[in-house]
Short mmCIF file of C-alpha atoms in Angstrom, two decimals:
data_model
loop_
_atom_site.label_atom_id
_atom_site.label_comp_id
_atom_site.label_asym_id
_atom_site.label_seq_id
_atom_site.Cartn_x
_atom_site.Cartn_y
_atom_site.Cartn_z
CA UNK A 1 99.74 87.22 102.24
CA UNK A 2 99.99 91.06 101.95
CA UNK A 3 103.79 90.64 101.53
CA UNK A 4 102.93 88.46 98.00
CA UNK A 5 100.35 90.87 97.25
CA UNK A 6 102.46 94.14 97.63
CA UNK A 7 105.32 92.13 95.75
CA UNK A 8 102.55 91.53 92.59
CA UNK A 9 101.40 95.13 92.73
CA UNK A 10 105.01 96.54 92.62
CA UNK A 11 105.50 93.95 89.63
CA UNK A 12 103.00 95.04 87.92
CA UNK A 13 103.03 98.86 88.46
CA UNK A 14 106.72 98.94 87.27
CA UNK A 15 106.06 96.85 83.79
CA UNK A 16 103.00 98.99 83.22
CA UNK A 17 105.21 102.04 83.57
CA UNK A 18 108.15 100.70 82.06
CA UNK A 19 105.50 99.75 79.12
CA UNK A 20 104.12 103.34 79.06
CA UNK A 21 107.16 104.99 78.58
CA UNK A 22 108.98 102.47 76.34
CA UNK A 23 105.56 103.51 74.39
CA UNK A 24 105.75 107.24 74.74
CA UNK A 25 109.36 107.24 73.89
CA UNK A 26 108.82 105.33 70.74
CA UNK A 27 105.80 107.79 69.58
CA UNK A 28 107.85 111.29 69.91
CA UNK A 29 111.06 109.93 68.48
CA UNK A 30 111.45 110.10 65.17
CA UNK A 31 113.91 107.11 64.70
CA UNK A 32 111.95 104.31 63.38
CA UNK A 33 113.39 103.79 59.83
CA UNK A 34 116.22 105.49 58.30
CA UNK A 35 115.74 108.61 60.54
CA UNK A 36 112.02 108.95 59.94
CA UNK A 37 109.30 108.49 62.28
CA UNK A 38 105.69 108.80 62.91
CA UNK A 39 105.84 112.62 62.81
CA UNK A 40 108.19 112.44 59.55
CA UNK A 41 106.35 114.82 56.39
CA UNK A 42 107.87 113.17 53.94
CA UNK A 43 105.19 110.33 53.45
CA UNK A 44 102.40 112.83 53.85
CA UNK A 45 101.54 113.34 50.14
CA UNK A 46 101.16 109.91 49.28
CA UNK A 47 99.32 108.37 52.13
CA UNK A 48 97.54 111.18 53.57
CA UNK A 49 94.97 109.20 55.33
CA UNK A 50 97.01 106.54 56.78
CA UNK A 51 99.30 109.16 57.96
CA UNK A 52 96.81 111.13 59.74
CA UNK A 53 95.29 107.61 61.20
CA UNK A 54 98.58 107.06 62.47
CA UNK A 55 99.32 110.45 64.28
CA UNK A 56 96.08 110.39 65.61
CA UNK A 57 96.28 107.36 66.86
CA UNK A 58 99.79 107.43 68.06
CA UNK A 59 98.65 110.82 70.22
CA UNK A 60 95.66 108.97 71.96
CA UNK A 61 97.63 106.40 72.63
CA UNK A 62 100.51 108.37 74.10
CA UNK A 63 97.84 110.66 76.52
CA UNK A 64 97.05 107.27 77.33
CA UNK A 65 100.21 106.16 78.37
CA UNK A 66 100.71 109.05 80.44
CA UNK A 67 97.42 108.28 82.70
CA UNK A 68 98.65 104.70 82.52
CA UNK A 69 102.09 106.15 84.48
CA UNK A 70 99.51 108.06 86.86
CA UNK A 71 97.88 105.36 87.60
CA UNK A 72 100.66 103.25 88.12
CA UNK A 73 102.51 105.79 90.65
CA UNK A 74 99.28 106.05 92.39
CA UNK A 75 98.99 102.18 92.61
CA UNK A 76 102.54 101.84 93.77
CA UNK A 77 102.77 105.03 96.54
CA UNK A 78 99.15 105.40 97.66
CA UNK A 79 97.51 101.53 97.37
CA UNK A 80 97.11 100.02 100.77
CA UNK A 81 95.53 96.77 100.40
CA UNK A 82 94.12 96.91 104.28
CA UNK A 83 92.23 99.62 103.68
CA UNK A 84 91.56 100.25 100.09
CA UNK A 85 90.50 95.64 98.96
CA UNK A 86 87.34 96.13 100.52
CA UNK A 87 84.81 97.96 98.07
CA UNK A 88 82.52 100.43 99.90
CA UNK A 89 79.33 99.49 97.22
CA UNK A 90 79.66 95.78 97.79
CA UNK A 91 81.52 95.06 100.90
CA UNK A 92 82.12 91.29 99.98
CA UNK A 93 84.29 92.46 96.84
CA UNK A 94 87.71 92.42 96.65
CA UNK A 95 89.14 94.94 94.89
CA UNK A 96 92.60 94.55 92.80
CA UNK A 97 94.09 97.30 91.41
CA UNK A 98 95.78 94.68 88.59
CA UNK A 99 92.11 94.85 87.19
CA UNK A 100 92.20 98.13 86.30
CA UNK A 101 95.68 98.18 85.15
CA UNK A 102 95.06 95.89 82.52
CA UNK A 103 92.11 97.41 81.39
CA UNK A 104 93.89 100.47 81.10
CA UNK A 105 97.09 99.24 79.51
CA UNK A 106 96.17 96.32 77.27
CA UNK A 107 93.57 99.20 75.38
CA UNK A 108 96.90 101.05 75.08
CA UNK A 109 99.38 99.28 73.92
CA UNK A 110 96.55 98.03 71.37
CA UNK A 111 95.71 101.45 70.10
CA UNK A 112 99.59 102.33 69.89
CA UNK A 113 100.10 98.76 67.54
CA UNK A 114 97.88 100.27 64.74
CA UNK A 115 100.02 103.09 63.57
CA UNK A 116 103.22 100.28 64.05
CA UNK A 117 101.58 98.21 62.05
CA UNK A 118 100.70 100.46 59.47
CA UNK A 119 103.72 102.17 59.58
CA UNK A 120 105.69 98.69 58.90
CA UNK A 121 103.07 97.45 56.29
CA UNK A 122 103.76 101.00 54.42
CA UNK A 123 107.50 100.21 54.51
CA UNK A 124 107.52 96.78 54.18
CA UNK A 125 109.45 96.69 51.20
CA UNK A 126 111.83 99.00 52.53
CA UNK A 127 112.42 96.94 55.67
CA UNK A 128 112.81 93.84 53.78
CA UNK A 129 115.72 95.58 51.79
CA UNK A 130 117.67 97.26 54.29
CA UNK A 131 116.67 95.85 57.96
CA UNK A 132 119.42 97.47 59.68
CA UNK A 133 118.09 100.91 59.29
CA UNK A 134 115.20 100.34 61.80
CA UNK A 135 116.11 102.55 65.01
CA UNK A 136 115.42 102.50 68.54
CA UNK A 137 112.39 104.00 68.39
CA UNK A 138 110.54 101.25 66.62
CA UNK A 139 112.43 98.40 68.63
CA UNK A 140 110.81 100.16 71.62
CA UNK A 141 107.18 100.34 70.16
CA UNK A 142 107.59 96.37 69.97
CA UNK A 143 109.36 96.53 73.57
CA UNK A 144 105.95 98.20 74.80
CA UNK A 145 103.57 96.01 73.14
CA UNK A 146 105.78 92.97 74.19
CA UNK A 147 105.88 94.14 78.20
CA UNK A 148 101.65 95.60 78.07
CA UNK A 149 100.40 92.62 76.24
CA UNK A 150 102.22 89.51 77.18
CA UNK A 151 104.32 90.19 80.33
CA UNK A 152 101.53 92.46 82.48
CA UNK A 153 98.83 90.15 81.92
CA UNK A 154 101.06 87.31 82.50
CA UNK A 155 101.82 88.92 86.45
CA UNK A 156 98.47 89.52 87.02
CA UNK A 157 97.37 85.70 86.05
CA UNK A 158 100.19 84.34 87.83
CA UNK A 159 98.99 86.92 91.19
CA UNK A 160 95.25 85.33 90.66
CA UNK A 161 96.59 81.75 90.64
CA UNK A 162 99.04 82.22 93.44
CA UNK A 163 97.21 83.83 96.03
CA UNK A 164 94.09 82.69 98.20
CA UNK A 165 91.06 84.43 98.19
CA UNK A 166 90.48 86.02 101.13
CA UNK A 167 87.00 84.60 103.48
CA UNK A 168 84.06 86.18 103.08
CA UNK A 169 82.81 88.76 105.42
CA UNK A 170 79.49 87.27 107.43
CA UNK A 171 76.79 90.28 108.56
CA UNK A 172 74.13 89.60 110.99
CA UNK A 173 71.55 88.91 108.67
CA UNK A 174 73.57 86.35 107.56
CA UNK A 175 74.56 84.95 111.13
CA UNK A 176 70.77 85.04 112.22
CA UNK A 177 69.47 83.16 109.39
CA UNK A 178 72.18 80.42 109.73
CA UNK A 179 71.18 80.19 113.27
CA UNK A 180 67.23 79.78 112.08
CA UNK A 181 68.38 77.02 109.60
CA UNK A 182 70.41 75.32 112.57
CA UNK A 183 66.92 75.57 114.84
CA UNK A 184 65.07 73.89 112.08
#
């Protein structure tokens, strides 16, 4: 069972940082149409506020990405699922570190498809001309959403159908009073 469990993990700590940096990469490069990017100046007169929206929004989600690789190195190097499942608060939880990946990464890779969006709904007309001149950069930005919002929540689903839950723990107060029921 562990074996499974590790291989899930592994699978899911390597898309989530494959995600995060397919994002990153596609936020700092300027290569999303013709040469220009998120960070391009040239649009900044015209759509002020959607630019700004977009750059902020492009930064959060890029300092998110990076604690999204964090988290996944820690996951990957520094999980051990015999002594880090059990939760110390509530001793018959499970823990799974999938759980807070996703709730890490799906936020992400949402708050990075904003400025895409906007970005392709400003040149929308300009993509539908020439669609050739769209650059790695933005291929990646769909890469990232692609792997965070379809292909990590698909491992995680596919590690919660797969593998048995584990039996619970029984206490004493628990043994005792199944023993009074027995008596009764």
């Amino acid at each position: 069972m562990w074996r499974n469990e590790r291989r899930y993990r592994w699978l899911q700590t390597i898309s989530g940082i494959i995600g995060s940096v397919a994002l990153i990469y596609s936020v700092c490069y300027p290569d999303w149409y013709g040469g220009k990017g998120l960070w391009d100046t040239a649009d900044v007169a015209q759509f002020s506020r959607a630019v700004e929206t977009e750059r902020v929004l492009g930064a959060i989600a890029c300092m998110m990405a990076g604690t999204s690789i964090c988290l996944c190195l820690l996951f990957l190097f520094c999980w051990d699922p015999e002594t880090n499942a059990k939760s110390k608060m509530n001793p018959e939880r499970t823990l799974h570190p999938g759980k807070l990946l996703l709730v890490l990464l799906m936020p992400t890779a949402i708050v990075y498809l904003i400025p895409w969006l906007s970005f392709t709904i400003r040149h929308k007309e300009q993509i539908k001309d020439d669609f050739t001149r769209l650059g790695y950069a933005y291929w990646m930005g769909i890469y990232s959403c692609f792997t965070l919002l379809v292909i990590l929540p698909s491992i995680y689903l596919k590690e919660q159908c797969s593998l048995p839950e584990p039996a619970p723990i029984m206490n004493r107060t628990s043994v005792s009073s199944e023993s009074e029921c027995s008596l009764v």
